[in-house]
Structure formats: C-alpha cells, structure tokens
mmCIF file of C-alpha atoms in Angstrom:
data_model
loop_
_atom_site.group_PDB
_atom_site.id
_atom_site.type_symbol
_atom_site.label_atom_id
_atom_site.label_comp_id
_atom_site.label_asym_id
_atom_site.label_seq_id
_atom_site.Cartn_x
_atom_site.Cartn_y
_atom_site.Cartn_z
ATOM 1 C CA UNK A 470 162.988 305.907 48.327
ATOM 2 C CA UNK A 471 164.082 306.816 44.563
ATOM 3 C CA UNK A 472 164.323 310.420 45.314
ATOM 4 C CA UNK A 473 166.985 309.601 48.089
ATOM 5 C CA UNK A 474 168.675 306.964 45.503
ATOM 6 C CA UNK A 475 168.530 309.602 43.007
ATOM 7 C CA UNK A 476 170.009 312.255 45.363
ATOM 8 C CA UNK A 477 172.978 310.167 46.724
ATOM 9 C CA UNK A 478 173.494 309.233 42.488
ATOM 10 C CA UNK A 479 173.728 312.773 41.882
ATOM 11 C CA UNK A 480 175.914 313.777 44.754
ATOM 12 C CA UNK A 481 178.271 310.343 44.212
ATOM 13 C CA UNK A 482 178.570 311.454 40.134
ATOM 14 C CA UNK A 483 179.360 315.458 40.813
ATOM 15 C CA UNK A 484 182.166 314.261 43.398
ATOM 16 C CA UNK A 485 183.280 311.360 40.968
ATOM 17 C CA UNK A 486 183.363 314.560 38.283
ATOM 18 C CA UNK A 487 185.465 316.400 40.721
ATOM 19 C CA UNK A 488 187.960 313.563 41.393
ATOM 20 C CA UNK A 489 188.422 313.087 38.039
ATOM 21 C CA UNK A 490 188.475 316.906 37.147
ATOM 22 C CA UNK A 491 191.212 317.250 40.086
ATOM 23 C CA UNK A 492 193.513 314.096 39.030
ATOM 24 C CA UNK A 493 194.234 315.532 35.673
ATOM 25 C CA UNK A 494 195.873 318.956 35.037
ATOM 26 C CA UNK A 495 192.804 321.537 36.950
ATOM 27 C CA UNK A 496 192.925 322.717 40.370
ATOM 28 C CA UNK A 497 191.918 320.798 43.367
ATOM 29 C CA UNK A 498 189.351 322.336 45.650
ATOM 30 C CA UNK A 499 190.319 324.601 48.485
ATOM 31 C CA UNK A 500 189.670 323.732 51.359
ATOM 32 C CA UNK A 501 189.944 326.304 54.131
ATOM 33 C CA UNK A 502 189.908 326.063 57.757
ATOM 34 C CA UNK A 503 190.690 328.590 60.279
ATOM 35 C CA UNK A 504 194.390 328.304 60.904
ATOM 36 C CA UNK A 505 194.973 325.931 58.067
ATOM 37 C CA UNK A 506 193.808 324.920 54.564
ATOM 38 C CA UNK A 507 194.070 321.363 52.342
ATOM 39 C CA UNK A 508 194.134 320.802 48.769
ATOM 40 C CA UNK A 509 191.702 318.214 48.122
ATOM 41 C CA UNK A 510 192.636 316.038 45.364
ATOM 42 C CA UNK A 511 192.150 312.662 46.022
ATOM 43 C CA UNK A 512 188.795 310.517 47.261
ATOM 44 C CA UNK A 513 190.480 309.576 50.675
ATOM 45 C CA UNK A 514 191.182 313.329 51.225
ATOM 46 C CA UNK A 515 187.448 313.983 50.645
ATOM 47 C CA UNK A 516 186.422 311.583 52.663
ATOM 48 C CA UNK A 517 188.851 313.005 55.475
ATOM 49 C CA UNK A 518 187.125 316.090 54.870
ATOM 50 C CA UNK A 519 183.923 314.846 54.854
ATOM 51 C CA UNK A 520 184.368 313.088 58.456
ATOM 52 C CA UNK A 521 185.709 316.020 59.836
ATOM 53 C CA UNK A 522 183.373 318.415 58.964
ATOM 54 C CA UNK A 523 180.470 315.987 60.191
ATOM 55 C CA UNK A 524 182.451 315.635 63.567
ATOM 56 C CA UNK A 525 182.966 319.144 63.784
ATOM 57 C CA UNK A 526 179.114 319.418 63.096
ATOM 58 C CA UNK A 527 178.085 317.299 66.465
ATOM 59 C CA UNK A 528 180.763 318.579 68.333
ATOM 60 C CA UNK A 529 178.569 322.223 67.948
ATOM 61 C CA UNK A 530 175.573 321.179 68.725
ATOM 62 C CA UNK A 531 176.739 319.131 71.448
ATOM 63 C CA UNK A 532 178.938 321.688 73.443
ATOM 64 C CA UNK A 533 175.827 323.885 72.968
ATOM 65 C CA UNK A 534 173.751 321.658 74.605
ATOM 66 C CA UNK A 535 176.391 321.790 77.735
ATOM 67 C CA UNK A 536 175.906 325.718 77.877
ATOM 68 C CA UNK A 537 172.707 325.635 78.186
ATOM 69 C CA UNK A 538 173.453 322.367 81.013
ATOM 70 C CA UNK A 539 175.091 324.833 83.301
ATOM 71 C CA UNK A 540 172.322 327.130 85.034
ATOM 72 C CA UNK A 541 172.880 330.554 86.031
ATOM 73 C CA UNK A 542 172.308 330.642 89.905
ATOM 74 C CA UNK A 543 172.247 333.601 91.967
ATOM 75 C CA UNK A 544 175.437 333.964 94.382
ATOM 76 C CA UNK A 545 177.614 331.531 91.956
ATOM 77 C CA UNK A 546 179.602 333.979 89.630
ATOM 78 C CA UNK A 547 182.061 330.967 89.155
ATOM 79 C CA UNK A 548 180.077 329.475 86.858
ATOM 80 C CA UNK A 549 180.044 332.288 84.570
ATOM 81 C CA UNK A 550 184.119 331.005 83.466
ATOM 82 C CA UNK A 551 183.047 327.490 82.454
ATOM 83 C CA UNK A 552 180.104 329.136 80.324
ATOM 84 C CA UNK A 553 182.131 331.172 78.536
ATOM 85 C CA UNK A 554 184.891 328.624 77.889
ATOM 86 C CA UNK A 555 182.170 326.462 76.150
ATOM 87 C CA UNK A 556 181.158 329.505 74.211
ATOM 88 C CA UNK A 557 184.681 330.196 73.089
ATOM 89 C CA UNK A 558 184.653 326.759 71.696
ATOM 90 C CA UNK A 559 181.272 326.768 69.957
ATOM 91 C CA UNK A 560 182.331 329.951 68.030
ATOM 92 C CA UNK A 561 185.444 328.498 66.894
ATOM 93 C CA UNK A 562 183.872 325.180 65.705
ATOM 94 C CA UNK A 563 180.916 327.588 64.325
ATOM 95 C CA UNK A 564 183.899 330.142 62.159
ATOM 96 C CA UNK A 565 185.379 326.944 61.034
ATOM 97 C CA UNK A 566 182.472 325.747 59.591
ATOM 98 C CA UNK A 567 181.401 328.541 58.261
ATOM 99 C CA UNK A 568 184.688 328.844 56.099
ATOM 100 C CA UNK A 569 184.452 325.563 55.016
ATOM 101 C CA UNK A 570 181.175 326.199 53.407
ATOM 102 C CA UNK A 571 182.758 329.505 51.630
ATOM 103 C CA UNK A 572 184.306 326.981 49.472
ATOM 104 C CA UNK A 573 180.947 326.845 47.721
ATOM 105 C CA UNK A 574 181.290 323.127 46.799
ATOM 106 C CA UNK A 575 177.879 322.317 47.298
ATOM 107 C CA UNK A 576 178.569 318.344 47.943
ATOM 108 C CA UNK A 577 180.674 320.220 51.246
ATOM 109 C CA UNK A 578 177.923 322.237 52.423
ATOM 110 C CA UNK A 579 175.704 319.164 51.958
ATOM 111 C CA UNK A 580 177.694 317.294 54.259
ATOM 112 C CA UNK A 581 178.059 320.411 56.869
ATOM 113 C CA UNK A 582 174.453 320.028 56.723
ATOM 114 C CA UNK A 583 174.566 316.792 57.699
ATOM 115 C CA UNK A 584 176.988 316.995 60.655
ATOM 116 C CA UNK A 585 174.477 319.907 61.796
ATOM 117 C CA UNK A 586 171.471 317.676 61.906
ATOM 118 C CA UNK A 587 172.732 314.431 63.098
ATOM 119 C CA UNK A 588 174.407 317.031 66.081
ATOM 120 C CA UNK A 589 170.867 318.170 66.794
ATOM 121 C CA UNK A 590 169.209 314.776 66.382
ATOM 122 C CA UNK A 591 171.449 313.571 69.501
ATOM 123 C CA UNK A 592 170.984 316.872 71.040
ATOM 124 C CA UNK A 593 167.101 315.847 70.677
ATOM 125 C CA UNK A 594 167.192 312.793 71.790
ATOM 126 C CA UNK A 595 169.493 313.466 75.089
ATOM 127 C CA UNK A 596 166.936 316.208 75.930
ATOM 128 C CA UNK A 597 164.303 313.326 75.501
ATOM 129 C CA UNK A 598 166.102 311.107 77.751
ATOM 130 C CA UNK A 599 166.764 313.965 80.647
ATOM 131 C CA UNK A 600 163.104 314.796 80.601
ATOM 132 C CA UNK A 601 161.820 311.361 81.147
ATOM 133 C CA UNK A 602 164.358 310.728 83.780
ATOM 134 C CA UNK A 603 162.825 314.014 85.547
ATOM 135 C CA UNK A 604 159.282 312.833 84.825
ATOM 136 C CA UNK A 605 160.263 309.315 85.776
ATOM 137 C CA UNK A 606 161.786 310.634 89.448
ATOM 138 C CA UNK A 607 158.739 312.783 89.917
ATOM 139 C CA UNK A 608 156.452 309.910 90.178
ATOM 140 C CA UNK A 609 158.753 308.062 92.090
ATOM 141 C CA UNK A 610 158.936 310.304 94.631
ATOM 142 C CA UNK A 611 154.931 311.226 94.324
ATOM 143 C CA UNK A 612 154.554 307.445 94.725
ATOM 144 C CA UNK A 613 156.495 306.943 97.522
ATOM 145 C CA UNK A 614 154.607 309.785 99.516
ATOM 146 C CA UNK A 615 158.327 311.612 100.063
ATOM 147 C CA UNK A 616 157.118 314.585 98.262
ATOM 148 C CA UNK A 617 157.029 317.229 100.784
ATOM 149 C CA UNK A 618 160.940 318.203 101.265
ATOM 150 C CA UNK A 619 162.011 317.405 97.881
ATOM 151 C CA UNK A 620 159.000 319.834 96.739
ATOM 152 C CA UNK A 621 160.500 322.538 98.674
ATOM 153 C CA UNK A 622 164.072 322.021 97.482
ATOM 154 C CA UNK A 623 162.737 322.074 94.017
ATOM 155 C CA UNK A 624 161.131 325.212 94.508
ATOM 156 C CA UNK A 625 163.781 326.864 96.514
ATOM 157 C CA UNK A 626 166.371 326.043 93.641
ATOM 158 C CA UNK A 627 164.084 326.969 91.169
ATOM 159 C CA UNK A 628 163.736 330.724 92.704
ATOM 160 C CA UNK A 629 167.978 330.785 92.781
ATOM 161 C CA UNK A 630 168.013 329.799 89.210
ATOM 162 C CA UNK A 631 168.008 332.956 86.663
ATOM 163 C CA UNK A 632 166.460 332.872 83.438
ATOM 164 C CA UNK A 633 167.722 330.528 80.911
ATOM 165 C CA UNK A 634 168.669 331.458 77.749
ATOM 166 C CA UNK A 635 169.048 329.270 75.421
ATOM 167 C CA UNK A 636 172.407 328.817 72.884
ATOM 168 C CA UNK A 637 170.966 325.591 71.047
ATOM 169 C CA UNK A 638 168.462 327.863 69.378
ATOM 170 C CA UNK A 639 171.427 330.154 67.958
ATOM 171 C CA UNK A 640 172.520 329.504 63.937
ATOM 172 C CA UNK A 641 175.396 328.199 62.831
ATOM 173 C CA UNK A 642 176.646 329.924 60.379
#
C-alpha cells in the first residue's frame, strides 16, 4: 500500500513540477496527435489529455475484441468489409497512441499504460462472461435431454468456421 502511495506522490509532484515549470516563461509540453497537436499548459488541459488518452486506450482493446467477434465462415466473403473496417480503426487509435507516447513525458506514457490495461481488463472480463454463458447453455441443453440437434448444428458450424486468428494478442505500439 505505501509503494502505490509513494508512486501516485511521485507522479502527482513531477506533474505539479511541470505545471509550474509550464506557467512561468518555459515551454509547455507537446502534445501530438495524428492530425492535430495541443500545448499543454495548464492542469485541466492535462487532465483532458489524460482522459483521452485512457479512452482512446479501451476503445483499442475493445474494437479488437469485436474483430476477433466476427468469425471467418466459409461462403461469407461479406464479412471480410466489416473486419477490415474495425482494423482500420484499431490502427488509427493504435498510431495515435503511439505518437502520444513519442512525447516522452513519462507521467503520459504512464497513463497510456493505464488506458491499455483497464481496456484489456474489460476485454477479460467480457470474455469471462461469454464463456460462462456458453458453458451455462451447454448444461442447459445437456439437462434438458435436447442435445442431439443442437450438437449437430454446433458441429456443422464449427466445420464452416476458418481458423481464428486472433488481433487481441497484437501490441500496441
């Protein structure tokens, strides 16, 4: 518990530093996006910044898991377009954040860091929640004694599916 105190001290006194540093006469810090940049000068700026960059964090990891949410099925080519609109996104969310870390501000990449994890703790724990609902309808229908046809249509649609591959695994940055 003290190491996290001391950790959120140190990170609260080196932005504090920089506020300070960035009110007087020295420059701001550079923020750079894609198709845009910010000065950062004051603490409501930062803490702009900050929100956005931990949004922009889930948002990956979340439009990754829907990638890997659409299967690839044999004789449905169409889904190949809504794939690779995702993937456009994910890229551009994934540049962006990588330029925002080239600021080298380290209380930034800290809090891209951040984004990135609390992205993949909801990825986690929807992937938690699908599989029990799965597991859950299983014994249902094993229960029930229904488990005949469905068995078959799980099998059939198991043999159209193609091999997944999987974008949640990919980096970042």
């Amino acid at each position: 518990m003290s190491s996290t105190s001391a950790f959120l001290g140190s990170f609260y006194e080196s932005h504090q530093r920089l506020v300070a540093r960035s009110d007087s006469s020295s420059a701001p810090v550079y923020l750079g996006l894609v198709f845009k940049a910010y000065y950062l000068r004051t603490t409501r700026q930062f803490a702009l910044a900050y929100f956005f960059l931990i949004v922009l964090g889930i948002a990956e990891r979340l439009f990754s898991l829907a990638i890997d949410s659409i299967p690839d099925k044999r004789g449905q080519p169409w889904r190949i377009f809504p794939r690779a609109c995702l993937y456009f996104v994910v890229t551009m969310i994934r540049y962006v954040l990588m330029i925002a870390i080239m600021v080298v501000y380290i209380p930034m990449f800290l809090v891209i860091c951040l984004g990135l994890a609390l992205g993949q703790i909801a990825v986690e724990v929807i992937r938690y929640y699908l599989m029990m609902r799965r597991i859950r309808n299983k014994e249902r229908r094993r229960h029930a004694g229904d488990s005949s046809p469905s068995e078959t249509e799980d099998s059939l649609s198991d043999k159209n599916e193609l091999p997944k591959q999987s974008h949640i695994s990919e980096s970042c940055c």
